[in-house]
Short mmCIF file of C-alpha atoms and ligand atoms in Angstrom, two decimals:
data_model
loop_
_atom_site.label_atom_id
_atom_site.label_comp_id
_atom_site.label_asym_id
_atom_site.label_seq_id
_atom_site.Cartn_x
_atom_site.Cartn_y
_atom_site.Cartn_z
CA UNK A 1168 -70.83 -9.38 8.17
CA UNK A 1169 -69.37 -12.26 6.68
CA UNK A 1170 -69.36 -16.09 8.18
CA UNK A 1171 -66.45 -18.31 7.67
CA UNK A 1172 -66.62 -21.54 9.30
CA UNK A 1173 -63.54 -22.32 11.88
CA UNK A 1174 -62.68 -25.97 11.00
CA UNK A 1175 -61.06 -28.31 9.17
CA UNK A 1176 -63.47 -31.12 9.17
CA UNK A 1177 -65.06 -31.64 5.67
CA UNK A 1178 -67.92 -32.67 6.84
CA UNK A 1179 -69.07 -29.59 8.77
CA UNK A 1180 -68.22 -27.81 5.91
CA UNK A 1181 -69.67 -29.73 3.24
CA UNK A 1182 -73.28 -29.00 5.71
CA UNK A 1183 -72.24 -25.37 6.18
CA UNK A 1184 -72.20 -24.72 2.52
CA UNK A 1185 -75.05 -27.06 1.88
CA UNK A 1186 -76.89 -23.91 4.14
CA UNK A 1187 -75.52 -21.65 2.11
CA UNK A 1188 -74.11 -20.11 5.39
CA UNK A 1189 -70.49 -19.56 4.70
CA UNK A 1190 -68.57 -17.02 2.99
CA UNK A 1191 -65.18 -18.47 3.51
CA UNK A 1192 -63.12 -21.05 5.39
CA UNK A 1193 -60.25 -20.98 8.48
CA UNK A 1194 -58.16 -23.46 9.54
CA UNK A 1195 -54.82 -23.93 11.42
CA UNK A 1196 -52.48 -26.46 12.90
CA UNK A 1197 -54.72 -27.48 15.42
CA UNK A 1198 -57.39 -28.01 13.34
CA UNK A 1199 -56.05 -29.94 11.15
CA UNK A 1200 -54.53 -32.45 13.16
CA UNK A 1201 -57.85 -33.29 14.51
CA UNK A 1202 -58.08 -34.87 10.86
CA UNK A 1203 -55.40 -37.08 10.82
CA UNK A 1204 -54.69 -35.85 7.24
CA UNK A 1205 -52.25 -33.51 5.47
CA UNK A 1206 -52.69 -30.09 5.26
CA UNK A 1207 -52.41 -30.09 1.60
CA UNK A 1208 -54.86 -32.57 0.76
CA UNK A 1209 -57.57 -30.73 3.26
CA UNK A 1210 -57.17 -27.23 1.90
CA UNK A 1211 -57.28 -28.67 -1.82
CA UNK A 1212 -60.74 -30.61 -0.95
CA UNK A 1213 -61.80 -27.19 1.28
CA UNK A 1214 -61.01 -25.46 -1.88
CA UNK A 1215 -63.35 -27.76 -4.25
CA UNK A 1216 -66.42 -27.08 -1.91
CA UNK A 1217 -66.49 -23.63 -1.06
CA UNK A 1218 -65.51 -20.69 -3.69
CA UNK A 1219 -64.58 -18.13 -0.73
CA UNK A 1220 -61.41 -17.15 0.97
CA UNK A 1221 -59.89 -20.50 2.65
CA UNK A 1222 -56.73 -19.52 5.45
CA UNK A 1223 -54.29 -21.85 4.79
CA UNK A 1224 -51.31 -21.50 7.81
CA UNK A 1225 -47.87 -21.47 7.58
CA UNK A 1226 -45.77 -23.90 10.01
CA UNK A 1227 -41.91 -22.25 9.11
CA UNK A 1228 -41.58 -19.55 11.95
CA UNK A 1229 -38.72 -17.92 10.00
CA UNK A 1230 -39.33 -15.53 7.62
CA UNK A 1231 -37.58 -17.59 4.40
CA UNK A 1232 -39.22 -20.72 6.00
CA UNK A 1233 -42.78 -18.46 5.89
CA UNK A 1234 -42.33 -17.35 2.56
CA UNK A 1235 -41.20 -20.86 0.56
CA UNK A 1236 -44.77 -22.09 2.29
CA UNK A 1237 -46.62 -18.42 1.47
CA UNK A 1238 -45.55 -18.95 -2.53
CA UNK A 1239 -46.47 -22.80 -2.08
CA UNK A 1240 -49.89 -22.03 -0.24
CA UNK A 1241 -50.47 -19.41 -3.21
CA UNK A 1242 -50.13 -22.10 -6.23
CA UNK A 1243 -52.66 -24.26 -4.75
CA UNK A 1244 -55.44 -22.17 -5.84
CA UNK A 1245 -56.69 -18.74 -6.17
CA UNK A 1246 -58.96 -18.67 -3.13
CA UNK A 1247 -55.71 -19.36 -0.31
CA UNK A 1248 -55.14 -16.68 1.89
CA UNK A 1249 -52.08 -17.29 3.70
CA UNK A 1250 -52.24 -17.28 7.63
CA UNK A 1251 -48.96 -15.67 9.62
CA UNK A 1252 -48.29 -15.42 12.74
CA UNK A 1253 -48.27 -11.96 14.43
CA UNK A 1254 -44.51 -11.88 14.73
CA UNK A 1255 -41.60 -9.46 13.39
CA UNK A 1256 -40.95 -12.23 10.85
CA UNK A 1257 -44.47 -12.84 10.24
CA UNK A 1258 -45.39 -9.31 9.73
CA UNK A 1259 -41.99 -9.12 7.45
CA UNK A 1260 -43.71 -11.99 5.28
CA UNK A 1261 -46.91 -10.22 5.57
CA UNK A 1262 -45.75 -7.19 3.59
CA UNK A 1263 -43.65 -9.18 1.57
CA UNK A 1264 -46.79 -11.55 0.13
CA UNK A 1265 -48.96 -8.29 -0.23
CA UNK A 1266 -46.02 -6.95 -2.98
CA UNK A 1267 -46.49 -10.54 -4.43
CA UNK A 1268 -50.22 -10.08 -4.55
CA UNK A 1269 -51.02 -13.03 -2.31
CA UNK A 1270 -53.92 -12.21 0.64
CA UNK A 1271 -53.12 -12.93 3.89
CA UNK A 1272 -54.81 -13.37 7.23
CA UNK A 1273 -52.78 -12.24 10.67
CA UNK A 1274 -53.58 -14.71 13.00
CA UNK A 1275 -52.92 -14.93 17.02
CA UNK A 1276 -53.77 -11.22 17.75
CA UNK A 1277 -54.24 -9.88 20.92
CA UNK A 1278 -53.60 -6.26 21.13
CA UNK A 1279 -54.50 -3.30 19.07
CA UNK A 1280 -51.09 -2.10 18.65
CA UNK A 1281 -50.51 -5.76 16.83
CA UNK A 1282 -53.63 -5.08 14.41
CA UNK A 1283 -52.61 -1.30 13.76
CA UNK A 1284 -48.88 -3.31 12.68
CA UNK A 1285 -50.69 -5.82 10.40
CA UNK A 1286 -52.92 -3.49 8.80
CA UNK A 1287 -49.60 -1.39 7.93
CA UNK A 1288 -47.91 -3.92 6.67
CA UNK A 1289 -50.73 -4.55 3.86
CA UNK A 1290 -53.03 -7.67 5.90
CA UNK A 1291 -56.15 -8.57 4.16
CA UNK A 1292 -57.48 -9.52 7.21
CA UNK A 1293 -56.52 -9.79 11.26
CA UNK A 1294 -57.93 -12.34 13.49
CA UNK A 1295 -58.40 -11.51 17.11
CA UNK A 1296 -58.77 -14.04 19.10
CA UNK A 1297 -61.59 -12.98 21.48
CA UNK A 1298 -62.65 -16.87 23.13
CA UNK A 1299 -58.86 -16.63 24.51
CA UNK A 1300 -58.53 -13.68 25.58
CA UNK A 1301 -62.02 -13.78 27.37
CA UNK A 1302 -60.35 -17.08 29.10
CA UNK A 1303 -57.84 -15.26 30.31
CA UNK A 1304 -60.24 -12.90 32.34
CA UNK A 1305 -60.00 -10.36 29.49
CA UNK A 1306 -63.28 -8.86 27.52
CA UNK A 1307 -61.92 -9.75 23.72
CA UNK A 1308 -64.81 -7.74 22.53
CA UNK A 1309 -62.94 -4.91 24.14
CA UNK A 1310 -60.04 -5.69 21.27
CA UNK A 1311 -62.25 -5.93 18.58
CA UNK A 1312 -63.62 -2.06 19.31
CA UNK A 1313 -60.60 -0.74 19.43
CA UNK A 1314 -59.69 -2.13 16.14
CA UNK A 1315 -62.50 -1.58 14.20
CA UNK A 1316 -61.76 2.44 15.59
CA UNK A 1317 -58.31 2.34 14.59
CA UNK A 1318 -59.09 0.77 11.03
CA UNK A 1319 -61.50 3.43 10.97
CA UNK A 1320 -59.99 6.42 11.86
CA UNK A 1321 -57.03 5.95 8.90
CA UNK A 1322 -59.44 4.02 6.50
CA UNK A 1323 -56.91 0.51 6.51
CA UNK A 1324 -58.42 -1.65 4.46
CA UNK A 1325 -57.45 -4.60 6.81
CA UNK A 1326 -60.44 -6.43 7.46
CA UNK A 1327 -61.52 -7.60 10.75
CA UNK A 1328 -61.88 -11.09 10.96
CA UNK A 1329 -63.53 -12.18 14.79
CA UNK A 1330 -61.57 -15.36 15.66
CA UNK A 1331 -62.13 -17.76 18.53
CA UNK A 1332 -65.57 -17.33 18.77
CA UNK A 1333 -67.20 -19.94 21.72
CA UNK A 1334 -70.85 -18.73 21.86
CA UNK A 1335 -73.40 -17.38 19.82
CA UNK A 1336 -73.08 -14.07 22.06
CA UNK A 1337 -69.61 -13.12 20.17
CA UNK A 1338 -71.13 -13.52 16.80
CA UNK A 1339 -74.00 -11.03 18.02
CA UNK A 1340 -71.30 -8.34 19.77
CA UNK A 1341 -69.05 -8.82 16.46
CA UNK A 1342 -72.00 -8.03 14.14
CA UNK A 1343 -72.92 -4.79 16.44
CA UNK A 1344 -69.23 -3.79 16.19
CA UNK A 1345 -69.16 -3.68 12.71
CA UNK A 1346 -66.57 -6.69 12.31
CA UNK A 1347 -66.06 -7.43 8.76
CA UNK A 1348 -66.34 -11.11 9.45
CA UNK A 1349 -66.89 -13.76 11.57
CA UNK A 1350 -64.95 -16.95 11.50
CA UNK A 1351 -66.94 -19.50 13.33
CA UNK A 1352 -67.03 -23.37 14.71
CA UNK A 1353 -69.94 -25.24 13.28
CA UNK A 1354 -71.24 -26.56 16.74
CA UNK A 1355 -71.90 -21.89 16.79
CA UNK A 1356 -73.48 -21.43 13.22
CA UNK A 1357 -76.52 -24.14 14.73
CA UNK A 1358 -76.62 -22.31 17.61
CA UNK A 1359 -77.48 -19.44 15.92
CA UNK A 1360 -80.43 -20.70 14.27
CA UNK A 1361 -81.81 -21.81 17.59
CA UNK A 1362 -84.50 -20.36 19.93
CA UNK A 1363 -87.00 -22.23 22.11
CA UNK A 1364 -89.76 -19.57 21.18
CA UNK A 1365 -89.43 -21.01 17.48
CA UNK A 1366 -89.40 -24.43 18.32
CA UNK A 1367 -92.72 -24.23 20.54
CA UNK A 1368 -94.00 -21.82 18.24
CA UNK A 1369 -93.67 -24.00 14.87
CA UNK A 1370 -95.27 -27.01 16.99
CA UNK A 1371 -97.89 -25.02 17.70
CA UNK A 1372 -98.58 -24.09 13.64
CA UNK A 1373 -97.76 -27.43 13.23
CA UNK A 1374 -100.35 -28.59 15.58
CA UNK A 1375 -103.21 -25.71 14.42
CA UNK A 1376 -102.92 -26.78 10.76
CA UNK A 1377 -103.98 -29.85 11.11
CA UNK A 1378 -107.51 -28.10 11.85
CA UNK A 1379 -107.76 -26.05 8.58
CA UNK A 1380 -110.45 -28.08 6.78
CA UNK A 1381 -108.86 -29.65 3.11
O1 G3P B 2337 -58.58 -20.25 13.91
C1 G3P B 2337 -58.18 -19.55 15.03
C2 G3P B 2337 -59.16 -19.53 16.17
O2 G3P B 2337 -60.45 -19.37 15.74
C3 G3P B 2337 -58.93 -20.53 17.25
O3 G3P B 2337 -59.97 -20.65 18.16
O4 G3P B 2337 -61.13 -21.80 20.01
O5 G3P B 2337 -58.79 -22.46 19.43
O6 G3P B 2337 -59.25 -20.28 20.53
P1 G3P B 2337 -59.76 -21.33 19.60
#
């Protein structure tokens, strides 16, 4: 399974790739306005740190508006994979970028039948968002399943991309499912690292070796 970190802070992904942890990069709106900076000058730094697929997301909601951004999002460097919304228009756009040979990333999923309409219309990848979906009393591992069956069953070559992922538990349920990859907030990726039974257990080497004679 591969890790892309879910941010848009530099920072966390300058010490992500230092780690060698990441395969790739998502952002979005929300993200990004957490940096106070434009969305063109973030994905072009994103771009000069980590040599994976980087979603970059369109803000037009119409499907010229998508495009003009898709084409613009696709100059800025070879690694962009543009992020639409899972809409008519979006989906429209979707199709239309894959006859342009520009990857794209279907974002705001929720439902199977919306992943079996991406994965027609030529997505490189389809983010399910699980961490919302589980907040609104739903299992979003449930959707992720059902997807990676459906993918299955007519060999799409969509891949699954696990998005909103809150706790180190998703990343673990993702990997058993089969997800392709895992897009994930940096606060996660230490998480995953961590176990008590290491920490006590390293003190404890740590500890012993000081009684191996020199
Ligand atoms: O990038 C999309 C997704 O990962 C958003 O996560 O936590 O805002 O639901 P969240």
């Amino acid at each position: 399974m591969k890790f892309f970190i879910d941010t848009a802070d530099l920072n966390e992904i300058r010490e992500a790739a230092r780690l060698g942890l990441i395969d790739g990069v998502t952002t979005n709106p929300s993200l990004v306005a957490k940096t106070g900076r434009k969305y063109l000058d973030v994905v072009r730094e994103i771009c000069e740190v980590v040599d994976g697929p980087i979603s970059a997301e369109v803000l037009s909601t119409d499907y010229d508006g998508m495009m003009a951004e898709a084409r613009a999002w696709a100059k800025v460097h070879r690694n962009v994979v543009v992020k639409l919304p899972l809409t008519l228009e979006g989906l429209r756009a979707t199709r239309t970028c894959k006859q342009e040979g520009t990857r794209t990333n279907v974002t705001l999923c929720f439902s199977a039948n919306q992943a079996l309409l991406a994965a027609k219309a030529g997505a490189s990848f389809i983010s399910p968002f699980v961490g919302r979906l589980d907040d609104a009393s739903e299992d979003g591992m449930n959707l992720i399943e059902d997807i990676v069956t459906i993918y299955k069953n007519y060999g799409f070559k969509t891949e699954v991309l696990v998005a909103s992922v809150r706790h180190p538990v998703h990343v673990m349920q993702a990997a058993l499912l089969g997800a392709d990859v895992c897009t994930i907030p940096y606060k996660v990726i230490e998480q995953l690292a961590k176990h008590p039974l290491t920490d006590v257990g390293l003190a404890k080497f740590i500890e012993d070796s000081k009684k191996i004679p020199r």
